[in-house]
Amino acid sequence: MTHNLKMIAYFDCFSGISGDMILGALVDAGVSPEKLEKELSRLRVKGYTLSFKKVRRAGFRATKVNVNLEVRSQSNRPFAETRLGKSEVRKKHQFRKWKDVKKIVDASSLSKEIKQKGLHIFRRLFEAEAKVHGSRYDRVHLHELGAVDCIVDIFGALIGLDLLGIDSVYASPVNLGSGNIKTEHGILSVPAPAAIELLKGKPVYSSNISFELTTPTGAVLISSLASDFGPMPNIQVSNIGIGSGNKNFREQPNILRVFVGTEKDAKGGEGRTMTDENIAIIETNIDDMNPQVYEYVMDLLFKAGALDVFLTQIIMKKGRPGIKLSALCEEEKREELTEIILRETTSIGVRFYNAGRKVLQREIKSANTKYGKVNVKVSKLDKGKIKSSVEYEDCKKIAKKFNVPLLEVMRTFSMKISK
């Protein structure tokens, strides 16, 4: 069987990261501007245009992508952003609350996966703002961010990664910059409160560049998308993209590099034996539901993309027996699975947290026996060792078809695999 190579994007954030830098890097790495604009048009957001140009930053070539906002005069003729000023133009685009963004995304014709990822990222952005200001995510608005350019940056990044066929994103530690920034609440030191809230638990540092190198949009994108932060993983690089920031520093190039390629193991073979991943764990304790419902709920969760679902017997307060329902999923699936649990069970609340996991790379192969073919899951360990297990559902079908004990079928296939 031919194993599909895993496509990786590694972002080198030595000079920070922002939404427009990500767009520039992805376009420079091979994303077609025409295809990017076509996919973004599915959002049905008006009042902006994209521009793409080659620039130089401290002697290095890079691609600069600008989201140019427009407002219209009473005669319905557009005023350019340069005439009104960026802050004034942004005031004309006031849909900056969670409900406004969700309405736009829900009404779009983007793929379900990109919608879910985008809403998950925006939800994190609003939650960070809410925590900083002591409010609720559905009440705050994005203080320093323009609505249109923020939507374009976030969904443009998701679309660009999808067009490149990226399976996993990794990143270096993030340079925050230093100095001060002007906000609606006065002068604050770098980093912006929302940006550092979004990067909690991630490796960051501050250089002597007196500028906000990492914006809240860049922070939410890289912290949501990157599976791990650190040195570049073992990959065979096929494309390198360089995106540019607005400023041109003397001390270092104001660029974001992205390395795109296929994953390699430490010996140079294709595919690492193990992969580090970040997942979400959703849990709830239930003591008042008909046990027959659990099978139905578990089936719904698996169909919605849960990586695993399991039940644990527990003793709750006052000695009452109960069940802990746990679901493991990719972070962008968390909201959808949470809604299923709250809708389909008697639970009135869930808890969730992020966890890391290490998984073996695996592929499906076919094995022939006297009963016919069966699918076998094969995983490679270090030093060439192989683990394999026969697919249970295949064995069950054969046991029924030939009217033989299931254990005998599984034993037959196990002997075949071991030869």
JSON list of C-alpha atoms in Angstrom, two decimals, residues 5-113:
[
{"chain": "A", "resi": 5, "resn": "LEU", "atom": "CA", "xyz": [3.28, 11.52, 2.92]},
{"chain": "A", "resi": 6, "resn": "LYS", "atom": "CA", "xyz": [2.48, 13.98, 5.66]},
{"chain": "A", "resi": 7, "resn": "MET", "atom": "CA", "xyz": [2.77, 17.62, 4.59]},
{"chain": "A", "resi": 8, "resn": "ILE", "atom": "CA", "xyz": [4.22, 19.98, 7.18]},
{"chain": "A", "resi": 9, "resn": "ALA", "atom": "CA", "xyz": [4.49, 23.75, 7.51]},
{"chain": "A", "resi": 10, "resn": "TYR", "atom": "CA", "xyz": [7.08, 25.09, 9.95]},
{"chain": "A", "resi": 11, "resn": "PHE", "atom": "CA", "xyz": [6.87, 28.81, 10.85]},
{"chain": "A", "resi": 12, "resn": "ASP", "atom": "CA", "xyz": [10.10, 30.53, 11.89]},
{"chain": "A", "resi": 13, "resn": "CYS", "atom": "CA", "xyz": [8.88, 33.33, 14.18]},
{"chain": "A", "resi": 14, "resn": "PHE", "atom": "CA", "xyz": [12.28, 34.91, 14.93]},
{"chain": "A", "resi": 15, "resn": "SER", "atom": "CA", "xyz": [10.83, 38.32, 14.01]},
{"chain": "A", "resi": 16, "resn": "GLY", "atom": "CA", "xyz": [7.36, 37.74, 15.43]},
{"chain": "A", "resi": 17, "resn": "ILE", "atom": "CA", "xyz": [4.17, 36.83, 13.64]},
{"chain": "A", "resi": 18, "resn": "SER", "atom": "CA", "xyz": [1.05, 38.62, 12.41]},
{"chain": "A", "resi": 19, "resn": "GLY", "atom": "CA", "xyz": [-1.89, 37.86, 10.17]},
{"chain": "A", "resi": 20, "resn": "ASP", "atom": "CA", "xyz": [-0.53, 39.69, 7.14]},
{"chain": "A", "resi": 21, "resn": "MET", "atom": "CA", "xyz": [2.90, 38.10, 7.57]},
{"chain": "A", "resi": 22, "resn": "ILE", "atom": "CA", "xyz": [1.30, 34.64, 7.53]},
{"chain": "A", "resi": 23, "resn": "LEU", "atom": "CA", "xyz": [-0.63, 35.48, 4.34]},
{"chain": "A", "resi": 24, "resn": "GLY", "atom": "CA", "xyz": [2.54, 36.81, 2.72]},
{"chain": "A", "resi": 25, "resn": "ALA", "atom": "CA", "xyz": [4.54, 33.70, 3.66]},
{"chain": "A", "resi": 26, "resn": "LEU", "atom": "CA", "xyz": [1.86, 31.32, 2.35]},
{"chain": "A", "resi": 27, "resn": "VAL", "atom": "CA", "xyz": [1.51, 33.19, -0.96]},
{"chain": "A", "resi": 28, "resn": "ASP", "atom": "CA", "xyz": [5.30, 33.25, -1.30]},
{"chain": "A", "resi": 29, "resn": "ALA", "atom": "CA", "xyz": [5.34, 29.50, -0.64]},
{"chain": "A", "resi": 30, "resn": "GLY", "atom": "CA", "xyz": [3.06, 28.82, -3.58]},
{"chain": "A", "resi": 31, "resn": "VAL", "atom": "CA", "xyz": [-0.53, 29.75, -2.74]},
{"chain": "A", "resi": 32, "resn": "SER", "atom": "CA", "xyz": [-2.15, 31.31, -5.80]},
{"chain": "A", "resi": 33, "resn": "PRO", "atom": "CA", "xyz": [-3.41, 34.85, -5.05]},
{"chain": "A", "resi": 34, "resn": "GLU", "atom": "CA", "xyz": [-6.33, 34.26, -7.42]},
{"chain": "A", "resi": 35, "resn": "LYS", "atom": "CA", "xyz": [-7.37, 31.06, -5.65]},
{"chain": "A", "resi": 36, "resn": "LEU", "atom": "CA", "xyz": [-6.96, 32.72, -2.26]},
{"chain": "A", "resi": 37, "resn": "GLU", "atom": "CA", "xyz": [-9.21, 35.62, -3.28]},
{"chain": "A", "resi": 38, "resn": "LYS", "atom": "CA", "xyz": [-11.75, 33.24, -4.82]},
{"chain": "A", "resi": 39, "resn": "GLU", "atom": "CA", "xyz": [-12.01, 31.16, -1.64]},
{"chain": "A", "resi": 40, "resn": "LEU", "atom": "CA", "xyz": [-12.19, 34.27, 0.57]},
{"chain": "A", "resi": 41, "resn": "SER", "atom": "CA", "xyz": [-15.12, 35.52, -1.53]},
{"chain": "A", "resi": 42, "resn": "ARG", "atom": "CA", "xyz": [-17.14, 32.62, -0.07]},
{"chain": "A", "resi": 43, "resn": "LEU", "atom": "CA", "xyz": [-17.30, 34.66, 3.15]},
{"chain": "A", "resi": 44, "resn": "ARG", "atom": "CA", "xyz": [-19.36, 37.30, 1.34]},
{"chain": "A", "resi": 45, "resn": "VAL", "atom": "CA", "xyz": [-17.52, 40.05, 3.23]},
{"chain": "A", "resi": 46, "resn": "LYS", "atom": "CA", "xyz": [-17.31, 43.29, 1.27]},
{"chain": "A", "resi": 47, "resn": "GLY", "atom": "CA", "xyz": [-15.43, 46.53, 1.74]},
{"chain": "A", "resi": 48, "resn": "TYR", "atom": "CA", "xyz": [-11.89, 45.33, 1.16]},
{"chain": "A", "resi": 49, "resn": "THR", "atom": "CA", "xyz": [-9.39, 44.39, -1.52]},
{"chain": "A", "resi": 50, "resn": "LEU", "atom": "CA", "xyz": [-6.17, 42.38, -1.32]},
{"chain": "A", "resi": 51, "resn": "SER", "atom": "CA", "xyz": [-2.88, 43.58, -2.76]},
{"chain": "A", "resi": 52, "resn": "PHE", "atom": "CA", "xyz": [0.25, 41.50, -3.28]},
{"chain": "A", "resi": 53, "resn": "LYS", "atom": "CA", "xyz": [3.70, 42.91, -3.85]},
{"chain": "A", "resi": 54, "resn": "LYS", "atom": "CA", "xyz": [7.37, 41.99, -3.56]},
{"chain": "A", "resi": 55, "resn": "VAL", "atom": "CA", "xyz": [9.34, 44.02, -1.00]},
{"chain": "A", "resi": 56, "resn": "ARG", "atom": "CA", "xyz": [12.79, 44.01, 0.58]},
{"chain": "A", "resi": 57, "resn": "ARG", "atom": "CA", "xyz": [13.33, 43.83, 4.33]},
{"chain": "A", "resi": 58, "resn": "ALA", "atom": "CA", "xyz": [16.91, 44.41, 5.53]},
{"chain": "A", "resi": 59, "resn": "GLY", "atom": "CA", "xyz": [18.17, 43.14, 2.18]},
{"chain": "A", "resi": 60, "resn": "PHE", "atom": "CA", "xyz": [15.91, 40.08, 1.95]},
{"chain": "A", "resi": 61, "resn": "ARG", "atom": "CA", "xyz": [13.16, 39.59, -0.64]},
{"chain": "A", "resi": 62, "resn": "ALA", "atom": "CA", "xyz": [9.68, 38.95, 0.79]},
{"chain": "A", "resi": 63, "resn": "THR", "atom": "CA", "xyz": [6.01, 39.04, -0.18]},
{"chain": "A", "resi": 64, "resn": "LYS", "atom": "CA", "xyz": [3.74, 41.66, 1.40]},
{"chain": "A", "resi": 65, "resn": "VAL", "atom": "CA", "xyz": [-0.01, 41.08, 1.47]},
{"chain": "A", "resi": 66, "resn": "ASN", "atom": "CA", "xyz": [-2.21, 44.01, 2.44]},
{"chain": "A", "resi": 67, "resn": "VAL", "atom": "CA", "xyz": [-5.90, 43.99, 3.34]},
{"chain": "A", "resi": 68, "resn": "ASN", "atom": "CA", "xyz": [-7.05, 47.37, 2.00]},
{"chain": "A", "resi": 69, "resn": "LEU", "atom": "CA", "xyz": [-10.27, 48.57, 3.60]},
{"chain": "A", "resi": 70, "resn": "GLU", "atom": "CA", "xyz": [-12.75, 50.89, 1.90]},
{"chain": "A", "resi": 71, "resn": "VAL", "atom": "CA", "xyz": [-15.65, 53.08, 2.93]},
{"chain": "A", "resi": 72, "resn": "ARG", "atom": "CA", "xyz": [-17.97, 54.87, 0.58]},
{"chain": "A", "resi": 73, "resn": "SER", "atom": "CA", "xyz": [-18.88, 58.52, 0.42]},
{"chain": "A", "resi": 74, "resn": "GLN", "atom": "CA", "xyz": [-22.44, 59.76, 0.16]},
{"chain": "A", "resi": 75, "resn": "SER", "atom": "CA", "xyz": [-22.04, 59.60, -3.62]},
{"chain": "A", "resi": 76, "resn": "ASN", "atom": "CA", "xyz": [-21.22, 55.89, -3.22]},
{"chain": "A", "resi": 77, "resn": "ARG", "atom": "CA", "xyz": [-17.67, 56.41, -4.45]},
{"chain": "A", "resi": 78, "resn": "PRO", "atom": "CA", "xyz": [-15.02, 54.54, -2.43]},
{"chain": "A", "resi": 79, "resn": "PHE", "atom": "CA", "xyz": [-12.53, 56.46, -0.33]},
{"chain": "A", "resi": 80, "resn": "ALA", "atom": "CA", "xyz": [-9.13, 54.80, -0.13]},
{"chain": "A", "resi": 81, "resn": "GLU", "atom": "CA", "xyz": [-7.80, 53.87, 3.29]},
{"chain": "A", "resi": 82, "resn": "THR", "atom": "CA", "xyz": [-4.87, 56.21, 2.79]},
{"chain": "A", "resi": 83, "resn": "ARG", "atom": "CA", "xyz": [-7.19, 59.21, 2.59]},
{"chain": "A", "resi": 84, "resn": "LEU", "atom": "CA", "xyz": [-9.21, 58.46, 5.71]},
{"chain": "A", "resi": 85, "resn": "GLY", "atom": "CA", "xyz": [-6.57, 56.80, 7.83]},
{"chain": "A", "resi": 86, "resn": "LYS", "atom": "CA", "xyz": [-6.65, 53.17, 8.92]},
{"chain": "A", "resi": 87, "resn": "SER", "atom": "CA", "xyz": [-8.25, 53.72, 12.34]},
{"chain": "A", "resi": 88, "resn": "GLU", "atom": "CA", "xyz": [-11.04, 55.82, 10.83]},
{"chain": "A", "resi": 89, "resn": "VAL", "atom": "CA", "xyz": [-11.74, 53.24, 8.14]},
{"chain": "A", "resi": 90, "resn": "ARG", "atom": "CA", "xyz": [-11.94, 50.48, 10.74]},
{"chain": "A", "resi": 91, "resn": "LYS", "atom": "CA", "xyz": [-14.60, 52.43, 12.64]},
{"chain": "A", "resi": 92, "resn": "LYS", "atom": "CA", "xyz": [-16.80, 52.02, 9.58]},
{"chain": "A", "resi": 93, "resn": "HIS", "atom": "CA", "xyz": [-16.61, 48.23, 9.97]},
{"chain": "A", "resi": 94, "resn": "GLN", "atom": "CA", "xyz": [-18.21, 47.78, 13.38]},
{"chain": "A", "resi": 95, "resn": "PHE", "atom": "CA", "xyz": [-19.25, 44.10, 13.41]},
{"chain": "A", "resi": 96, "resn": "ARG", "atom": "CA", "xyz": [-16.62, 43.13, 15.94]},
{"chain": "A", "resi": 97, "resn": "LYS", "atom": "CA", "xyz": [-18.60, 41.02, 18.43]},
{"chain": "A", "resi": 98, "resn": "TRP", "atom": "CA", "xyz": [-18.73, 37.22, 18.54]},
{"chain": "A", "resi": 99, "resn": "LYS", "atom": "CA", "xyz": [-22.32, 37.04, 17.29]},
{"chain": "A", "resi": 100, "resn": "ASP", "atom": "CA", "xyz": [-21.44, 39.21, 14.28]},
{"chain": "A", "resi": 101, "resn": "VAL", "atom": "CA", "xyz": [-18.45, 37.09, 13.29]},
{"chain": "A", "resi": 102, "resn": "LYS", "atom": "CA", "xyz": [-20.36, 33.82, 13.81]},
{"chain": "A", "resi": 103, "resn": "LYS", "atom": "CA", "xyz": [-23.22, 35.08, 11.66]},
{"chain": "A", "resi": 104, "resn": "ILE", "atom": "CA", "xyz": [-20.83, 35.90, 8.81]},
{"chain": "A", "resi": 105, "resn": "VAL", "atom": "CA", "xyz": [-19.07, 32.53, 9.01]},
{"chain": "A", "resi": 106, "resn": "ASP", "atom": "CA", "xyz": [-22.29, 30.50, 9.30]},
{"chain": "A", "resi": 107, "resn": "ALA", "atom": "CA", "xyz": [-23.72, 32.23, 6.24]},
{"chain": "A", "resi": 108, "resn": "SER", "atom": "CA", "xyz": [-20.61, 31.61, 4.14]},
{"chain": "A", "resi": 109, "resn": "SER", "atom": "CA", "xyz": [-20.11, 28.80, 1.63]},
{"chain": "A", "resi": 110, "resn": "LEU", "atom": "CA", "xyz": [-16.73, 27.77, 3.02]},
{"chain": "A", "resi": 111, "resn": "SER", "atom": "CA", "xyz": [-16.11, 24.09, 3.79]},
{"chain": "A", "resi": 112, "resn": "LYS", "atom": "CA", "xyz": [-17.40, 22.80, 7.11]},
{"chain": "A", "resi": 113, "resn": "GLU", "atom": "CA", "xyz": [-13.87, 22.06, 8.31]}
]
